[in-house]
Amino acid sequence: MTEAPRRTALDATHRALGATMTDFAGWDMPLRYGSERDEHVAVRTRAGLFDLSHMGEITVTGSGAADLLDFALVGNIGGVAVGRARYTMICDAEGGILDDLIVYRLGETEYMVVANASNAQVVLDALTERADGFDAEVRDDRDAYALLAVQGPESPGILKGLTDADLDGLKYYAGLPGTVAGVPALIARTGYTGEDGFELFVRPADAVALWEALTEAGKDAGLVPCGLSCRDTLRLEAGMPLYGHELTTDTTPFDAGLGRVVKFEKTTNGGDFVGRAALEAARDRAEANPPRKLVGLIAEGRRVPRAGYPVVGPDGAVIGEVTSGAPSPTLGKPVAMAYVDAAHAAPGTAGVAVDIRGTHEPYEVVALPFYKREK
Amino acid sequence: MNNPQQLRYSKEHEWLSAAEEGVSTIGITEHAANALGDVVFVQLPAVGDSVTAGETCGELESTKSVSDLYSPVDGEVTEINEDVVSDPSLVNTAPFEGGWLFKVKVSGEPDDLLSADEYTAFTG
């Protein structure tokens, strides 16, 4: 027996728009409305509207909330200012990545942790277990929020007409409560597309009204509804890791080239946090014997590398593995993220190819990201 | 979904035109093109290749996945659509017209090819 897929508050809206739906982590989500390439280009050049209500929100409150999160996560969460957000990870005792997260500090003693849909239960369970002994409450708020994202260069202009919130004062990776189109929202300047944009956490009952208001406000600016398919190519071009691809429980943050998110200099809990000893070892290992590095690959041809395809060196030996690959609408060529042996990881390394179903297709090694917006 | 009446269809979602002097044109259906999403690369058989009904003769690469291309009939490839090789999006925009894939001098065909109405019911 498989459970029926969960549907977001915007389900009927997506169907009315003719979306192609797909199962994603137990949710029935829009994959695309028309052409995923057109949606991708809209986000890069104008604006796109996403339903991300499948993401998992967990609220952590109480006088010990900061201490709990410092202990449970690898980042320095107590150091996040009220109204700001931080990208961080939750690891197991062996240093393996359970999920990557964004943590918003909503108040002095209130945080919202946003987990990937596929890992929301794992994160909730881990936080609940790790809260033992802390004066903090971990609350499952997955059903309390719908999440809409407006992404793209036109997004500030679109939102400005709908809110009194001070968007100019809202920095990247910050969030503040406000009202958008008359509905209460947590307005965050975050996203997963490489563009300027906003994520709006609202009550599910308000989701349709907000979607319609954003659609109307964005009409003249060329805003279009966007599905998960273009979200994946957008984040790939922006070099952003995806759980299950670049990040897994078999990978520590150091192995993923994201060791900078691990903060060993914590002042709370005597500096202790889950995974500390294993992560120290992983750091030392990475310094002494560089692990495979996460690099970008750009195709010379047109065949598309897929996750799991081997990366091969000049002599045909396997030197790595593709973790994500897609045709890049912005570059006009297939691109991939891949873990590659350090000896072949330098940009411009000659003779690197991807084994695409038996054929070695030449690829150029580049530094990530493939795309960076002009500020 | 629009499935032209004058064509026949395979359960692998290829269409096949009526033979002219023994040669049929082959493409994939609008249903298949929609399911694939934006097609970005096509690998077609070479002119002169023998193809066999139900067997792989190329591949279609879209944003999210790669799919095998099957031949709906036995025969010899007489022509491939160079336009679709240079602009694979024709498969999406004109699957039954400019997005045709290859032509085959038909030497045999399976007995389970579908009419337009049968294919419409099949893809229901």
Short mmCIF file of N, CA and C in Angstrom, two decimals, chain A residues 309-321 344 350-355 359-361:
data_model
loop_
_atom_site.label_atom_id
_atom_site.label_comp_id
_atom_site.label_asym_id
_atom_site.label_seq_id
_atom_site.Cartn_x
_atom_site.Cartn_y
_atom_site.Cartn_z
N TYR A 309 26.22 8.97 -13.44
CA TYR A 309 27.09 8.64 -14.57
C TYR A 309 28.55 8.82 -14.15
N PRO A 310 29.45 7.92 -14.57
CA PRO A 310 30.86 8.04 -14.20
C PRO A 310 31.55 9.20 -14.94
N VAL A 311 32.45 9.87 -14.21
CA VAL A 311 33.35 10.84 -14.83
C VAL A 311 34.67 10.11 -15.06
N VAL A 312 35.25 10.25 -16.24
CA VAL A 312 36.47 9.52 -16.56
C VAL A 312 37.58 10.48 -16.94
N GLY A 313 38.82 10.04 -16.71
CA GLY A 313 39.99 10.84 -17.03
C GLY A 313 40.53 10.51 -18.42
N PRO A 314 41.69 11.09 -18.76
CA PRO A 314 42.26 10.92 -20.10
C PRO A 314 42.50 9.46 -20.48
N ASP A 315 42.82 8.62 -19.48
CA ASP A 315 43.08 7.21 -19.79
C ASP A 315 41.83 6.35 -19.69
N GLY A 316 40.69 7.01 -19.48
CA GLY A 316 39.43 6.26 -19.43
C GLY A 316 39.08 5.72 -18.06
N ALA A 317 39.99 5.92 -17.07
CA ALA A 317 39.70 5.44 -15.73
C ALA A 317 38.69 6.35 -15.04
N VAL A 318 37.86 5.75 -14.18
CA VAL A 318 36.83 6.53 -13.48
C VAL A 318 37.50 7.44 -12.45
N ILE A 319 37.20 8.72 -12.52
CA ILE A 319 37.77 9.70 -11.58
C ILE A 319 36.70 10.42 -10.78
N GLY A 320 35.45 10.05 -10.97
CA GLY A 320 34.41 10.72 -10.23
C GLY A 320 33.03 10.31 -10.69
N GLU A 321 32.03 11.04 -10.18
CA GLU A 321 30.65 10.69 -10.50
C GLU A 321 29.80 11.94 -10.58
N HIS A 344 42.07 15.87 -10.58
CA HIS A 344 41.43 16.27 -11.85
C HIS A 344 40.42 17.40 -11.63
N ALA A 350 42.60 18.96 -18.40
CA ALA A 350 42.37 18.42 -19.74
C ALA A 350 41.92 16.96 -19.67
N GLY A 351 41.19 16.56 -20.67
CA GLY A 351 40.90 15.14 -20.88
C GLY A 351 39.79 14.56 -20.05
N VAL A 352 38.98 15.41 -19.42
CA VAL A 352 37.89 14.89 -18.60
C VAL A 352 36.66 14.64 -19.47
N ALA A 353 36.03 13.51 -19.22
CA ALA A 353 34.85 13.14 -20.00
C ALA A 353 33.81 12.53 -19.07
N VAL A 354 32.56 12.50 -19.53
CA VAL A 354 31.51 11.80 -18.81
C VAL A 354 31.10 10.59 -19.66
N ASP A 355 31.02 9.46 -19.00
CA ASP A 355 30.60 8.23 -19.67
C ASP A 355 29.06 8.27 -19.79
N THR A 359 29.51 5.99 -24.09
CA THR A 359 30.32 6.90 -24.91
C THR A 359 30.97 7.94 -24.01
N HIS A 360 32.26 8.17 -24.19
CA HIS A 360 32.95 9.18 -23.38
C HIS A 360 32.83 10.54 -24.05
N GLU A 361 31.98 11.38 -23.49
CA GLU A 361 31.72 12.70 -24.06
C GLU A 361 32.60 13.72 -23.35
#
